C-alpha positions as semicolon CSV with decimal commas, in nm:
position;residue;x (nm);y (nm);z (nm)
1;V;-2,604;2,966;0,525
2;L;-2,706;2,703;0,270
3;Y;-2,670;2,420;0,519
4;M;-2,867;2,609;0,786
5;Y;-3,146;2,664;0,537
6;L;-3,155;2,299;0,437
7;W;-3,161;2,172;0,794
8;T;-3,436;2,410;0,909
9;D;-3,656;2,444;0,606
10;L;-3,627;2,093;0,461
11;G;-3,623;1,934;0,804
12;S;-4,000;1,954;0,802
13;L;-4,005;1,687;0,529
14;T;-3,974;1,415;0,791
15;G;-4,320;1,498;0,916
16;L;-4,492;1,494;0,577
17;G;-4,522;1,118;0,541
18;F;-4,253;1,060;0,280
19;C;-4,162;0,690;0,273
20;Y;-3,825;0,703;0,103
21;S;-3,529;0,552;0,286
22;I;-3,161;0,467;0,268
23;T;-3,144;0,123;0,106
24;K;-2,766;0,087;0,140
25;G;-2,551;0,311;0,355
26;P;-2,178;0,384;0,342
27;E;-1,920;0,122;0,445
28;N;-1,609;0,161;0,661
29;A;-1,292;0,259;0,478
30;T;-0,922;0,255;0,566
31;V;-0,694;0,464;0,343
32;L;-0,345;0,609;0,338
33;A;-0,308;0,981;0,410
34;G;-0,295;1,181;0,088
35;S;-0,516;0,941;-0,106
36;E;-0,891;0,950;-0,177
37;A;-1,165;0,802;0,039
38;R;-1,498;0,711;-0,121
39;F;-1,835;0,642;0,040
40;N;-2,163;0,544;-0,128
41;C;-2,517;0,609;-0,008
42;T;-2,815;0,464;-0,198
43;V;-3,167;0,597;-0,142
44;S;-3,510;0,500;-0,271
45;A;-3,737;0,710;-0,488
46;G;-3,898;1,020;-0,338
47;W;-3,593;1,164;-0,164
48;R;-3,550;1,542;-0,173
49;V;-3,220;1,624;-0,002
50;L;-2,916;1,418;0,090
51;I;-2,650;1,565;0,319
52;W;-2,304;1,420;0,384
53;L;-2,153;1,489;0,724
54;C;-1,799;1,421;0,849
55;Q;-1,754;1,408;1,225
56;G;-2,095;1,571;1,260
57;S;-2,029;1,867;1,030
58;P;-2,201;1,894;0,689
59;V;-1,952;1,887;0,402
60;L;-2,168;1,835;0,091
61;T;-2,533;1,848;-0,009
62;V;-2,720;1,679;-0,295
63;L;-3,062;1,812;-0,401
64;S;-3,293;1,597;-0,613
65;S;-3,388;1,908;-0,808
66;Q;-3,042;2,034;-0,901
67;G;-2,775;1,782;-0,805
68;S;-2,466;1,829;-0,589
69;V;-2,388;2,152;-0,407
70;E;-2,011;2,146;-0,347
71;T;-1,857;2,417;-0,132
72;T;-1,495;2,296;-0,114
73;E;-1,260;2,111;-0,349
74;R;-1,176;1,859;-0,077
75;F;-1,527;1,712;-0,078
76;T;-1,682;1,629;-0,415
77;S;-1,938;1,375;-0,534
78;R;-2,053;1,162;-0,824
79;N;-2,416;1,065;-0,865
80;Y;-2,569;0,752;-1,018
81;S;-2,925;0,642;-1,087
82;S;-3,045;0,285;-1,133
83;G;-3,416;0,218;-1,167
84;D;-3,594;0,387;-0,876
85;E;-3,277;0,417;-0,669
86;F;-3,024;0,699;-0,649
87;T;-2,664;0,665;-0,529
88;S;-2,446;0,950;-0,411
89;E;-2,072;0,883;-0,393
90;L;-1,882;1,114;-0,159
91;I;-1,515;1,160;-0,251
92;I;-1,279;1,298;0,012
93;H;-0,962;1,421;-0,157
94;N;-0,614;1,439;-0,003
95;T;-0,722;1,268;0,317
96;Q;-0,552;1,374;0,640
97;L;-0,512;1,199;0,975
98;S;-0,764;1,447;1,120
99;D;-1,031;1,320;0,876
100;S;-1,056;0,993;1,069
101;G;-1,398;0,949;1,223
102;R;-1,766;0,910;1,144
103;V;-1,895;0,973;0,791
104;E;-2,272;1,007;0,773
105;C;-2,532;1,017;0,496
106;S;-2,853;1,193;0,602
107;I;-3,184;1,219;0,417
108;Q;-3,359;1,348;0,730
109;Q;-3,542;1,021;0,782
110;P;-3,473;0,775;1,066
111;S;-3,214;0,521;0,956
112;T;-2,987;0,262;1,116
113;N;-2,738;0,218;0,833
114;N;-2,653;0,573;0,741
115;F;-2,300;0,601;0,878
116;A;-1,955;0,446;0,851
117;F;-1,610;0,515;0,986
118;L;-1,307;0,647;0,802
119;S;-0,962;0,549;0,924
120;V;-0,677;0,750;0,773
121;Q;-0,337;0,591;0,825
122;V;0,012;0,733;0,772
123;N;0,293;0,541;0,605
124;G;0,609;0,664;0,777
125;S;0,979;0,594;0,721
126;L;1,171;0,271;0,786
127;L;1,545;0,257;0,831
128;I;1,830;0,019;0,914
129;K;2,134;0,241;0,943
130;N;2,385;-0,003;0,793
131;S;2,326;-0,159;0,452
132;T;2,604;-0,415;0,504
133;L;2,775;-0,558;0,812
134;T;3,070;-0,793;0,841
135;V;3,045;-1,045;1,125
136;K;3,288;-1,306;1,253
137;D;3,233;-1,663;1,370
138;N;3,046;-1,688;1,704
139;Q;2,981;-1,311;1,707
140;T;2,642;-1,207;1,844
141;I;2,513;-0,882;1,702
142;E;2,214;-0,652;1,733
143;I;2,042;-0,504;1,426
144;V;1,817;-0,203;1,490
145;C;1,525;-0,112;1,264
146;E;1,364;0,228;1,317
147;A;1,010;0,319;1,205
148;L;0,931;0,690;1,236
149;G;0,611;0,890;1,180
150;W;0,346;0,620;1,144
151;A;-0,023;0,609;1,232
152;P;-0,107;0,374;1,381
153;A;0,221;0,227;1,508
154;P;0,323;-0,041;1,256
155;D;0,351;-0,413;1,319
156;I;0,718;-0,509;1,287
157;A;0,848;-0,846;1,169
158;W;1,189;-0,973;1,054
159;M;1,295;-1,211;0,781
160;T;1,626;-1,383;0,721
161;N;1,667;-1,457;0,351
162;D;1,310;-1,577;0,277
163;S;1,210;-1,709;0,619
164;L;1,034;-1,531;0,904
165;V;1,246;-1,485;1,217
166;D;1,098;-1,619;1,542
167;K;0,946;-1,341;1,751
168;S;1,161;-1,440;2,049
169;S;1,467;-1,313;1,860
170;Y;1,363;-0,948;1,853
171;V;1,210;-0,685;2,077
172;T;0,995;-0,399;1,946
173;Q;0,922;-0,084;2,146
174;Q;0,663;0,175;2,046
175;S;0,666;0,541;2,143
176;P;0,452;0,848;2,066
177;G;0,582;1,088;1,801
178;S;0,475;1,439;1,705
179;H;0,141;1,542;1,554
180;G;-0,037;1,226;1,663
181;L;0,209;0,993;1,489
182;H;0,391;0,692;1,632
183;N;0,743;0,553;1,627
184;A;0,870;0,198;1,671
185;L;1,218;0,062;1,738
186;S;1,283;-0,307;1,677
187;T;1,608;-0,475;1,786
188;L;1,700;-0,816;1,644
189;T;1,967;-1,022;1,824
190;L;2,134;-1,309;1,640
191;T;2,458;-1,506;1,593
192;P;2,505;-1,549;1,215
193;R;2,646;-1,874;1,078
194;D;2,662;-1,767;0,715
195;T;2,621;-1,468;0,488
196;E;2,253;-1,369;0,486
197;V;2,011;-1,087;0,404
198;L;1,798;-0,957;0,690
199;T;1,475;-0,770;0,617
200;C;1,273;-0,557;0,856
201;L;0,902;-0,539;0,764
202;A;0,661;-0,269;0,883
203;D;0,291;-0,309;0,814
204;I;-0,038;-0,123;0,867
205;E;-0,382;-0,211;0,732
206;A;-0,388;0,054;0,458
207;L;-0,061;-0,063;0,299
208;P;-0,107;-0,307;0,010
209;S;0,222;-0,472;0,116
210;P;0,462;-0,410;0,407
211;Q;0,733;-0,150;0,377
212;N;1,079;-0,305;0,414
213;A;1,442;-0,221;0,490
214;T;1,730;-0,465;0,442
215;V;2,082;-0,527;0,562
216;T;2,332;-0,780;0,426
217;L;2,541;-0,967;0,683
218;I;2,873;-1,078;0,538
219;F;3,008;-1,377;0,729
220;D;3,387;-1,371;0,778
221;N;3,522;-1,702;0,903
222;S;3,889;-1,629;0,836
């Protein structure tokens, strides 16, 4: 009811000649599911109402006369003033994959920089079934690394000791999982010449560093 009132009653403000505007809109964000996403919207003096929308639906309102009107714990805000400008920071708590999409800041004035996009990514599991393998001289083996429940599908790379393995040595296949998630299966083929540690790396943009799984190849030349 509150949002309907604000849109209908305060919508007439756009026709009253107010010259306030959004001076800096929100910026795109990529976060891991379960973490917070934050968006800032800065407006000039004279604003009356600021409404945050996610995927077209209003989630939080800020009134110049009384501050933030929060209707759910998942969407909260912090407000800052500097000189003649006012900044509203929208905080989306416990982000979910379904939160991905357009995040908009509206002051009911025409604006070209009032929206950004949220990308929520999921860090899944990564597994090499064997932690150690014994190999003999001239034996060619396949090592399988399995990534389950990611969004988007992760980029897979391999390392031997501290060096990246050439991409021609492994094949990675992606497949859809459940609930909009993705799986990947990477198979590395090699003929070891010495004892070495192999590492499978899975990476998505939201991860500060790739997730990894390792296997130790024990070379038996007896």
